[in-house]
XYZ file of C-alpha atoms in Angstrom:
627
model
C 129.523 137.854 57.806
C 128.315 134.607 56.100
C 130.282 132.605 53.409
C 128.143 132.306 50.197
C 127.713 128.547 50.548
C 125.893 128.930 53.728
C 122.655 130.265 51.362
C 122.433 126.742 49.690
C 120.053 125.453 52.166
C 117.330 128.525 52.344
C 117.617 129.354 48.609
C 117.007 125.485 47.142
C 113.688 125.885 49.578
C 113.254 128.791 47.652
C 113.854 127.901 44.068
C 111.691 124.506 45.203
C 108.312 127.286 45.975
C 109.310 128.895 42.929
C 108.358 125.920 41.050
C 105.293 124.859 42.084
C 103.660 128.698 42.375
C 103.431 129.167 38.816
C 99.724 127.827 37.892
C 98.828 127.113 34.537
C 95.119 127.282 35.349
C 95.173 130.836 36.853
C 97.199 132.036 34.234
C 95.121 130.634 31.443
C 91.899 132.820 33.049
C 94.311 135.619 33.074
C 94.499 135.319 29.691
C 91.346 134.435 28.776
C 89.677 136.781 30.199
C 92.234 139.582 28.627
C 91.224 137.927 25.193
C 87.650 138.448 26.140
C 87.873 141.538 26.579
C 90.393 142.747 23.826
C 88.322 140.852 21.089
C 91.512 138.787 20.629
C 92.244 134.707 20.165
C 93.111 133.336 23.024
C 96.345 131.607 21.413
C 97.077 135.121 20.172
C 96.624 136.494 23.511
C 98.580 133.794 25.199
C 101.529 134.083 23.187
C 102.153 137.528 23.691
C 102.098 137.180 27.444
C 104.535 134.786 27.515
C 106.307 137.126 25.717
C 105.926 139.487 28.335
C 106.917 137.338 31.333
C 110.042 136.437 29.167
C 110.743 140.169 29.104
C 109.483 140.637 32.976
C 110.386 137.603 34.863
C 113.139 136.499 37.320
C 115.215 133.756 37.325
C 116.958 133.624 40.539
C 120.485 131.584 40.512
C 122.466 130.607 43.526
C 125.806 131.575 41.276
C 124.494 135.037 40.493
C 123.468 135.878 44.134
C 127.257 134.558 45.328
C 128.626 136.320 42.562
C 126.859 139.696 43.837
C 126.953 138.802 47.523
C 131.173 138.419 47.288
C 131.594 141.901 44.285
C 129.076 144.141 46.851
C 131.306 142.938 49.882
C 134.142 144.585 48.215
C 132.373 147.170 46.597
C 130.975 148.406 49.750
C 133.872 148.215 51.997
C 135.727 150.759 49.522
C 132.748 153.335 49.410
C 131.114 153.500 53.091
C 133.020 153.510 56.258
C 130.108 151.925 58.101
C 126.894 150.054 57.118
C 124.434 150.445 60.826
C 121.349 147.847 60.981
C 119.282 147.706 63.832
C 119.546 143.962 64.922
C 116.273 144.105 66.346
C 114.516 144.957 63.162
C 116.305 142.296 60.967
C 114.548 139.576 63.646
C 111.797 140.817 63.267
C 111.546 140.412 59.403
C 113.342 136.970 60.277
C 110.032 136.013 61.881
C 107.264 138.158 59.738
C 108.613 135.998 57.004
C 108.017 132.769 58.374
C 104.248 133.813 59.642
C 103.028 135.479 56.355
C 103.792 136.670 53.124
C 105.890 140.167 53.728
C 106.454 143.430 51.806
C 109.524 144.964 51.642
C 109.525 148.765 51.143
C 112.113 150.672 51.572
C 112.617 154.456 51.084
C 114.721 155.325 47.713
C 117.455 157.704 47.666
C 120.145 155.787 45.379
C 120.569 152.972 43.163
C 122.326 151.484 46.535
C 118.748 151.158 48.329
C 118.300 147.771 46.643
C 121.430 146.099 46.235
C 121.808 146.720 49.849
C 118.579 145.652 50.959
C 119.048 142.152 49.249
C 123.125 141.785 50.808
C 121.344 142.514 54.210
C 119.380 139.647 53.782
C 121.455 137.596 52.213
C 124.095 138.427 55.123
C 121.780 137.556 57.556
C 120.818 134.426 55.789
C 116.715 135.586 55.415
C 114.707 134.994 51.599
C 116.454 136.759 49.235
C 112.833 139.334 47.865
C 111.844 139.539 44.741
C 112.556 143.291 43.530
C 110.223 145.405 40.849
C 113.313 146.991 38.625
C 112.945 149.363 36.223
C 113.032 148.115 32.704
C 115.750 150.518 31.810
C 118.151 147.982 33.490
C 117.417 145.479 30.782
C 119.411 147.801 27.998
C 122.509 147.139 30.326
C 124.434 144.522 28.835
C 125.246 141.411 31.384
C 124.172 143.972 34.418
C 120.599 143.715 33.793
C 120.758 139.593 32.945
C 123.182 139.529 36.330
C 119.967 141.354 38.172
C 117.420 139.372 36.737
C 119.279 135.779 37.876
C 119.522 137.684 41.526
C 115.824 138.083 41.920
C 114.976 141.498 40.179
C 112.267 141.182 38.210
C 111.414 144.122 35.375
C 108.545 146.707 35.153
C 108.044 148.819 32.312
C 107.829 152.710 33.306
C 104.109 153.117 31.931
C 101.981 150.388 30.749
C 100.446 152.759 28.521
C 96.719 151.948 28.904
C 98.135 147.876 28.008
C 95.795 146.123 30.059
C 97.020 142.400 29.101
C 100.169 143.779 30.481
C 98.720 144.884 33.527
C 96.998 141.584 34.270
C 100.415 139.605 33.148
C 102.130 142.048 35.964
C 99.678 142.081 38.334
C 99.294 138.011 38.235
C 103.055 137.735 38.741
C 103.733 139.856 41.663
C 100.780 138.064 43.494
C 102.070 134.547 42.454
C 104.402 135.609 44.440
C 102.746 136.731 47.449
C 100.384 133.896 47.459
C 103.377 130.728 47.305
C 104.679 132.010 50.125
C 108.188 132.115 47.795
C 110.103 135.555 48.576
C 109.489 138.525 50.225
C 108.275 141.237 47.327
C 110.399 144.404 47.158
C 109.296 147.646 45.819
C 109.978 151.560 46.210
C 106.735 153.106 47.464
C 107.959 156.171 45.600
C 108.023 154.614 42.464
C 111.736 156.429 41.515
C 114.741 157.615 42.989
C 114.415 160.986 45.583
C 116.521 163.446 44.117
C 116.107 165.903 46.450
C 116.381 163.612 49.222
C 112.618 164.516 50.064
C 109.684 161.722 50.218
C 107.875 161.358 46.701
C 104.130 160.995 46.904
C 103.370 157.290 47.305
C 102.309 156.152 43.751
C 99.723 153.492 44.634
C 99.509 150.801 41.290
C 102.015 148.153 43.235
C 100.709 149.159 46.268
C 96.877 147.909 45.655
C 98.171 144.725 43.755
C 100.026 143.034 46.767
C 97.291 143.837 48.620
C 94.254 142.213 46.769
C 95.582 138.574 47.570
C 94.468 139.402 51.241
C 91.365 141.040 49.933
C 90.149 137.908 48.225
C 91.265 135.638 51.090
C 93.870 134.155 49.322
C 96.419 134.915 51.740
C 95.399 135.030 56.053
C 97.665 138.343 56.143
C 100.365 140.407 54.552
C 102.939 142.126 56.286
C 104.306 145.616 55.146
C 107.543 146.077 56.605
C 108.988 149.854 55.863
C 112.341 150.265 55.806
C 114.444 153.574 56.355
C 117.769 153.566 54.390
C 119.924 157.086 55.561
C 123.147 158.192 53.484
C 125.807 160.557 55.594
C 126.929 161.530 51.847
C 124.687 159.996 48.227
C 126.562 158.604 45.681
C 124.564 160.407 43.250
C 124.451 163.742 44.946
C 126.059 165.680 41.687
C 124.083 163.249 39.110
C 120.968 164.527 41.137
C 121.234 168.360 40.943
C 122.392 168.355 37.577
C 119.088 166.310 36.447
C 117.248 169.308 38.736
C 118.731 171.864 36.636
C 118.033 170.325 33.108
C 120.626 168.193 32.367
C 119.213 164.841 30.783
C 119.592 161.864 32.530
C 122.570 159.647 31.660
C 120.950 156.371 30.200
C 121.413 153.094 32.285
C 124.497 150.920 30.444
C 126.909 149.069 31.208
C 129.807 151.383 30.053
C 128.150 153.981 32.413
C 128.739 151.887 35.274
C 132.291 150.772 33.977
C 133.167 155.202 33.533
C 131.685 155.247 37.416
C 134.057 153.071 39.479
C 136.483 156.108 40.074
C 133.695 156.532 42.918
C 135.545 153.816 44.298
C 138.300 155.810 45.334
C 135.950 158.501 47.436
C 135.062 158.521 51.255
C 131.088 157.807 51.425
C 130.248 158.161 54.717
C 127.898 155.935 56.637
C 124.517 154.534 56.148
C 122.216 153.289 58.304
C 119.142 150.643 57.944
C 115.954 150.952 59.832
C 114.079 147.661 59.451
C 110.415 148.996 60.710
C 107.957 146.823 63.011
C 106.110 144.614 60.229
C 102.582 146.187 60.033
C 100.025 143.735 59.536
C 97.245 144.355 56.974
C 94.481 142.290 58.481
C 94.806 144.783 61.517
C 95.106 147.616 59.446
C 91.672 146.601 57.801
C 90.056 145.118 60.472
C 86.972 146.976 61.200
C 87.291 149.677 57.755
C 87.431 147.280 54.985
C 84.537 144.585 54.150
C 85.804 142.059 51.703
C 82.516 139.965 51.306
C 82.272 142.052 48.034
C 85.252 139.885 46.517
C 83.714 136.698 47.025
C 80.739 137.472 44.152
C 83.593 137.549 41.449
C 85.379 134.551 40.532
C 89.359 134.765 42.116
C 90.960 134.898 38.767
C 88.780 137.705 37.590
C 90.074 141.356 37.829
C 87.816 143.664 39.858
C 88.103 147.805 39.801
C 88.872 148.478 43.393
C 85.983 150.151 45.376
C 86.748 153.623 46.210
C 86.763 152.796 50.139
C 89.420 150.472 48.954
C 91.387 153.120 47.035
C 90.679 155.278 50.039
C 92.759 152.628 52.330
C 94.831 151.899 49.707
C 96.077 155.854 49.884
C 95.842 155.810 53.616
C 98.323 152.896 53.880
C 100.874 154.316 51.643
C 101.104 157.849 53.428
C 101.528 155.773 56.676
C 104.031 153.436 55.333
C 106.099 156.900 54.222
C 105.640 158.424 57.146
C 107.079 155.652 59.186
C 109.833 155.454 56.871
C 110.345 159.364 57.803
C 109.798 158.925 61.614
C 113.220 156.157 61.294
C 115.607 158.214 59.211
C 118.884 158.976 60.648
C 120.593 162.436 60.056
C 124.035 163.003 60.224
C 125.602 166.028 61.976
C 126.418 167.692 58.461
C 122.412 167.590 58.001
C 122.933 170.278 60.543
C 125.455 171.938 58.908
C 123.897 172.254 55.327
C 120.844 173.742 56.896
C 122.830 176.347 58.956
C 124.737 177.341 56.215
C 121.972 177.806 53.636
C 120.436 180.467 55.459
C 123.465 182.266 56.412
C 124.914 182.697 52.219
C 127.716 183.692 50.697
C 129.798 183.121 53.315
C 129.572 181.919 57.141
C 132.236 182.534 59.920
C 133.024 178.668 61.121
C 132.843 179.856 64.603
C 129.305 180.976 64.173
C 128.475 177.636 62.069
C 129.685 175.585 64.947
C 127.742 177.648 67.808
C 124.092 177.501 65.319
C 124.856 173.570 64.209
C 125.001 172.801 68.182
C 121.641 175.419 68.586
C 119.885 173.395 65.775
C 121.214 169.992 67.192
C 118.989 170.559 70.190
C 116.185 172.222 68.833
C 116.159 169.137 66.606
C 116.095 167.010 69.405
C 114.006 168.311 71.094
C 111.435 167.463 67.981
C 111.633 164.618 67.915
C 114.610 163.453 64.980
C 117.273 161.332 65.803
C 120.501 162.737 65.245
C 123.660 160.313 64.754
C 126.460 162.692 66.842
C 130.042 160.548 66.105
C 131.280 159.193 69.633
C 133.265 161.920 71.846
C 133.574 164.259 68.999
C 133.411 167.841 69.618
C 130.978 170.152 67.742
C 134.598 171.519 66.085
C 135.656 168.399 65.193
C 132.023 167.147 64.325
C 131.781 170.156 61.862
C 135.109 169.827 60.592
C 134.231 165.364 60.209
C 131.484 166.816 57.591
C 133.150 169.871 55.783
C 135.919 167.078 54.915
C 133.495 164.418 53.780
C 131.694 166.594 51.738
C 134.665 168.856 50.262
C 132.935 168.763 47.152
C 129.695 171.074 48.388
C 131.330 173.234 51.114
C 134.745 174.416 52.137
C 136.819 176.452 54.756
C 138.410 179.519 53.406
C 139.834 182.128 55.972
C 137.863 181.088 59.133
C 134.730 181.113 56.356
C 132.773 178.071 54.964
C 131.392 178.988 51.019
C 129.825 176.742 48.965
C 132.340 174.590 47.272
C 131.335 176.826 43.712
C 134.509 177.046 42.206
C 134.825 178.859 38.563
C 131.688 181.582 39.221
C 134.315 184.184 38.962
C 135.429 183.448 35.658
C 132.966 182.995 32.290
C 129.762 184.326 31.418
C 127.064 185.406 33.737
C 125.015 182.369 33.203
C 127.762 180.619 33.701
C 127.879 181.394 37.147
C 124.563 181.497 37.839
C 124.418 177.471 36.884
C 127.678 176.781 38.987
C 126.286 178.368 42.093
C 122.860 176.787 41.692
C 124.711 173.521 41.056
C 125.746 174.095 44.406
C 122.970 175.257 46.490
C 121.577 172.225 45.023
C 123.781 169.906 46.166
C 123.563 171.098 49.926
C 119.583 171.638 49.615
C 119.906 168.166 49.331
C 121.586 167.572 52.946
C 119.238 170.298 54.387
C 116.519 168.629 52.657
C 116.657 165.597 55.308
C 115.840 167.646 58.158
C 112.411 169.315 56.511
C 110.308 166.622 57.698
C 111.067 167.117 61.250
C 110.285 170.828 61.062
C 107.359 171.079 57.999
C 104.279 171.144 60.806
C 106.287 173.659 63.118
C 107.334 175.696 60.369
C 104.212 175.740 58.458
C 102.858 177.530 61.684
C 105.685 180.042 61.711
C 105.149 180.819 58.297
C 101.088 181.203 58.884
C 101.550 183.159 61.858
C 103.369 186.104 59.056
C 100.798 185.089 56.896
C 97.538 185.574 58.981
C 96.446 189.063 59.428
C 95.951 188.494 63.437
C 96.870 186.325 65.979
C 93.455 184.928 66.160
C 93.850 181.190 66.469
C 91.388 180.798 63.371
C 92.834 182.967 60.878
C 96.318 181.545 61.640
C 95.129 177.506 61.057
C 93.451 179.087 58.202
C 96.769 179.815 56.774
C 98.429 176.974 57.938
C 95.666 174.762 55.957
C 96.386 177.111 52.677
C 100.229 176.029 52.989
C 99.243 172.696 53.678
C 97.691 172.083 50.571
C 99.738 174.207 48.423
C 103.106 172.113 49.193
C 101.045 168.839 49.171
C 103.293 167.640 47.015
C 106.888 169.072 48.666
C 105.725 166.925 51.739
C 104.163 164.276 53.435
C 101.147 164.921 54.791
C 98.547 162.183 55.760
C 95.027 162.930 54.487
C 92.502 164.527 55.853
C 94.359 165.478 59.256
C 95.410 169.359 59.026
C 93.928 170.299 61.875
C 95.867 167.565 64.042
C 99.323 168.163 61.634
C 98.595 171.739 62.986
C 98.079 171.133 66.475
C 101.001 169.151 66.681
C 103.098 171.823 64.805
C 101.603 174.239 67.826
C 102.793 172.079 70.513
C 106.335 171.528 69.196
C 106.477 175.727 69.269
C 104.765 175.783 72.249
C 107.468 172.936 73.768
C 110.260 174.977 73.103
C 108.975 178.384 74.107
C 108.720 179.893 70.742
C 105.118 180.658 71.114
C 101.791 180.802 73.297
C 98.614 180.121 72.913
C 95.347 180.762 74.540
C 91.907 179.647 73.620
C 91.641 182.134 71.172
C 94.858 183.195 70.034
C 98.643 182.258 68.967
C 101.378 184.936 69.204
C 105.446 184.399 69.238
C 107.338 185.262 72.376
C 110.336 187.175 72.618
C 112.301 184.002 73.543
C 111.160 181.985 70.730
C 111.618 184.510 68.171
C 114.867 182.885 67.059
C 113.505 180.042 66.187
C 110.254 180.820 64.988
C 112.373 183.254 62.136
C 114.927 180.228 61.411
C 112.276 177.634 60.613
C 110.543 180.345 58.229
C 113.801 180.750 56.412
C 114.650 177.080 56.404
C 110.905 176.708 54.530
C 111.777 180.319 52.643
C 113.278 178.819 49.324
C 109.666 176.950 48.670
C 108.101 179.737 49.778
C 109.693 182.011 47.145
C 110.312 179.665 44.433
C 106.276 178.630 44.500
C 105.877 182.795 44.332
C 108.534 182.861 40.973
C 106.525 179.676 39.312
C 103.216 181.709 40.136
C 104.196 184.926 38.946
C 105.381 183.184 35.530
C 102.216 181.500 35.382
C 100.247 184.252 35.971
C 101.898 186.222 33.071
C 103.410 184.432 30.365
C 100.965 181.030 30.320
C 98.031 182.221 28.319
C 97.152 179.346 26.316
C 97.500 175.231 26.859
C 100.714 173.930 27.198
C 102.374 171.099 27.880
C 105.286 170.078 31.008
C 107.889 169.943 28.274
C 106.592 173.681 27.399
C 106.503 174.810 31.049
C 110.260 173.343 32.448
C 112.529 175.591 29.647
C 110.047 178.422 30.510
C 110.086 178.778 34.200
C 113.677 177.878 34.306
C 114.552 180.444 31.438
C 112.318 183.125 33.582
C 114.012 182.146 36.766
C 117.366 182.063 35.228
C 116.934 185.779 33.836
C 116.003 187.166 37.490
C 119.147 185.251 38.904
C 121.014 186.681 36.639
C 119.940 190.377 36.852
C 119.893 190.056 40.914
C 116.666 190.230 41.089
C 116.416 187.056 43.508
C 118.548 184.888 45.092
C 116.069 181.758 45.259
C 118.328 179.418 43.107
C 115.966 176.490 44.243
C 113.370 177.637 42.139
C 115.472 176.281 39.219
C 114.774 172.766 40.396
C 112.552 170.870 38.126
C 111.169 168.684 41.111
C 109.983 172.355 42.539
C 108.528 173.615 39.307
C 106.626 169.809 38.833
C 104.942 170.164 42.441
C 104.107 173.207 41.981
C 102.347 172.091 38.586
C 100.651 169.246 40.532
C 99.328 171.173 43.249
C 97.526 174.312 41.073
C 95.645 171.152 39.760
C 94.902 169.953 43.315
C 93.697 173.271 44.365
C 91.282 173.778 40.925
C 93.700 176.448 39.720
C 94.308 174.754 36.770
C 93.182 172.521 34.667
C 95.290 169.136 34.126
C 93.795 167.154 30.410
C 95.105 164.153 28.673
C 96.069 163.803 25.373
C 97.078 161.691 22.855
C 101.069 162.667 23.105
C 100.955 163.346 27.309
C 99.231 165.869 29.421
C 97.737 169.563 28.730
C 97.431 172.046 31.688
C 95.410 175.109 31.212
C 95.479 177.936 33.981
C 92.969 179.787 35.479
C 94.360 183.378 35.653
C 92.197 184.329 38.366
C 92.429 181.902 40.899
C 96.296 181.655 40.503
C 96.482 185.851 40.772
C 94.198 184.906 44.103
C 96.775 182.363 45.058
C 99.830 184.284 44.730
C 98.323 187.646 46.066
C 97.800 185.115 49.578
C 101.750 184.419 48.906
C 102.502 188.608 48.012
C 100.376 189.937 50.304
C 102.210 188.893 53.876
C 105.200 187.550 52.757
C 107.869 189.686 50.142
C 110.328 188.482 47.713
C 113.597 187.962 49.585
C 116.084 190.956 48.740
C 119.309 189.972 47.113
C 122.076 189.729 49.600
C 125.735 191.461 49.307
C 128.123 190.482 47.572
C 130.365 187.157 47.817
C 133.252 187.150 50.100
């Protein structure tokens, strides 16, 4: 650990940059140019961009980064047992930094991810980045002023069509890039997971830090994703009460005060993946020509190309799935995932012999599983039930979900309380998906196809692919290698064979082809619900807002009459995806409008799609009754 003091010599280099990056001639084209094209003064125009990068910038302050480098010390040693970096990653970024201008972008699961990031680097005595925060910080009182004077600087959640804030924005995140002054820090996913799943990239941030490079203002950038893993997520309850409806707490400093009884519970470990720094020039080389840039003036704004949105995309999908390929799951990963498929109730012994099972299945495809040192699958299983007491718990040699009150109070009552809980350990299961998505898709096409014929079986593999397009992450334009890869993990454990022609289970494998179609079941089944509702009660245009209270209402009835036991089909990050990709697949109709978006459904095509779902694959029968 590093005393405070020892940052005085890197961050006056920094502060130094800082000073000399900001240009008054670029920034006057920025603005002139925005007044040009607004019909505007210039004056007019220039005033209310400095009013902007009052409201957006950072002021970085040696005593605000000691301040928050000695409270996270203490903060952190109370809430995690561990914090695991791999040392070889952190010299890497050590030397990326001092070669180029470098990207920091690090998967999002908690409002940790940052703070984190930046005592890592400060720890390690690297350039403190520059971090895109969301503006909703600002309306916490000394917090959001503490932030900004420790290198967060503030992004408003839609810029509305504003384009002189865009340029303002876009002008002050490549400042940055181009002086060589910090690394830049932003969440590819543009918002916290809460479902512990990758978001689709959003792309806006994405295309800006790469431009400098594009007009040769920079010889390279380096995109360095990081993986950030959480044994147990401070917001795990926050999270699946948002999926079930309840609004979002607003961002204040109060808030934060109420939260510090956190303080007093057991958060696990987490563990930091620093990824090999990807250069962009090689990414390019030999796909992007950037002789196009040097017609237009360098202050000038120019629509990107659509080969350059193209790459653009390309680059964010690989920057996720790298991010994906270094996550670390925890034993109780194992557990979640076991125990989901095996509800109400699960005898311990059997949860111990199926968490091992899945251990080496897991293994053997590829994800890398943190087992605690000479620690018995008993004692392993046991390490997680007590860490996460709060989701899952041992009652007379069972483990239940920790749902306490569903036995007294109304039905729907219940029905919240024991979603609230599947929830909460979806979210744990959730981490192991993207090891198992390409297998599983395959074990799910292989019920869905109406032969074994090798053909008919990718063709419903491809149908799945797009449909949950937006559950997982795929990279474009590659099903038929996601699917021959998703063949050969099968094929590596026995669980099927193939010939030239065909692909058929084998008797051996039939365990595991049937667990990894009901670890993918509750997607499955809730996409089936949210068809079925759209198919009947959606007539007319509506709106998200219109759609949530519906589906959830229409799910919430058949939970409550037994009528299904898919209690993941409440979650509003479901019903949104499943929104998102009946516009992908033409299926509906997505329109903008003054106060947000429309969506208007075509009956026929989503009867089509959800006959595809009916036809091979039945609603899941309730279960028995709770133990």
């Amino acid at each position: 650990m590093l005393h405070p003091g020892d940052l005085q010599g890197p961050f006056t280099l920094q502060a130094k940059r800082y000073q000399k990056c900001c240009s008054p001639l670029r920034a006057s084209s920025v603005c002139y140019q925005a007044a040009k094209e607004m019909g505007e003064s210039p004056d007019i125009i220039q005033e209310e961009a400095t009013e902007i990068l009052a409201e957006m910038g950072h002021r970085m302050q040696l005593g605000a980064v000691r301040f928050f480098a000695f409270t996270l010390s203490k903060i952190f040693k109370q809430l995690f047992q561990r914090v695991c970096v791999n040392e070889e990653g952190m010299q890497r970024l050590q030397h990326a930094i001092q070669e180029h201008p470098v990207v920091l972008l690090p998967s999002h699961r908690s409002y940790v991810d940052f703070l984190m990031l930046s005592y890592l680097l400060y720890t390690y005595d690297l350039a403190l980045p520059v971090i895109a925060a969301g503006i909703d910080f600002l309306g916490m009182k000394i917090v959001g002023e503490l932030l900004r004077r420790a290198g967060a600087f503030f992004m408003r959640r839609s810029f509305g069509g504003n384009r002189l804030y865009w340029a303002v924005f876009a002008e002050y995140v490549k400042t940055m890039l181009r002086s060589g002054y910090a690394p830049v820090e932003f969440f590819l996913e543009g918002t916290r997971s809460r479902t512990a799943k990758t978001l689709t990239p959003k792309f806006g941030l994405l295309s800006i830090v790469m431009e400098p490079f594009f007009k040769r203002e920079v010889f390279d950038t380096y995109l360095v994703p990081i993986s950030i893993s959480y044994e147990r997520i401070l917001e795990e309850s926050l999270y699946a009460y948002e999926l079930l409806g309840v609004p979002k707490p607003k961002e204040s400093t109060s808030g934060l005060l109420k939260a510090r009884r956190i303080l007093s519970d057991n958060f696990g470990t987490i563990h930091i993946y620093v990824g090999q720094p990807v250069s962009l020039r090689t990414l390019a080389s030999g796909r992007i020509n950037r002789c196009p840039y040097n017609l237009v003036p360098r202050h000038l704004p120019q629509k990107p190309s659509e080969d350059i949105q193209e790459f653009v995309s390309d680059v964010a999908y690989k920057m996720e799935l790298l991010q994906i390929e270094n996550m670390v799951l925890s034993p109780w990963v194992l557990v979640a995932a076991v125990l989901l498929q095996n509800l109400p109730a699960m005898e311990f012994e059997l949860l111990i012999e199926k968490t091992l099972w899945l251990k080496g299945l897991t293994q053997t495809f590829g994800g890398f599983i943190e087992w605690p040192d000479n620690l018995c699958a008993k004692k392993a299983v046991l390490s997680g039930l007590t860490l996460h007491s709060n989701v899952a718990r041992l009652v007379d040699g069972h483990v239940v979900l920790n749902d306490r009150g569903v036995e007294d109070g109304a039905i729907g009552k219940i029905v919240f309380r024991h979603a609230l809980a599947v929830l909460m350990c979806a979210t744990y299961r959730n981490q192991l998906l993207n090891v198992f998505v390409r297998p599983a898709l395959v074990a799910i096409a292989l019920q869905m196809a109406p032969s074994f014929r090798k053909d008919e079986v990718y063709s419903c593999f491809n149908f799945l692919r797009d449909v949950f397009s937006d559950e997982f992450i795929f990279f474009p334009g590659i099903s038929l290698k996601d699917f021959e890869e998703g063949c050969f993990l099968l094929t590596k454990c026995d669980a099927i064979q193939t010939s030239q022609q065909e692909i058929y289970p084998t008797d051996k494998g039939s365990g595991t082809v049937s667990f990894l179609s009901a670890m993918f079941r509750p997607f499955v089944e809730g996409y089936q619900l949210i068809f079925r509702y759209l198919s009947k009660e959606m007539k007319e245009a509506f709106t998200e807002k219109q759609f949530i209270p519906g589906i959830r209402n229409f799910v919430f009835q058949l939970l409550e009459k037994g009528s299904t036991q898919c209690y993941e089909a409440l979650s509003s990050d479901m019903q949104k995806n499943a929104l998102s990709a009946l516009v992908q697949l033409g299926a509906m109709k997505k329109k903008k409008m003054p106060n947000g978006f429309t969506y208007n459904v075509n009956q026929e095509a989503v009867s089509k799609i959800l006959d595809m779902f009916d036809a091979r694959i039945p609603v899941q029968k309730p279960v028995a009754a709770r133990l």
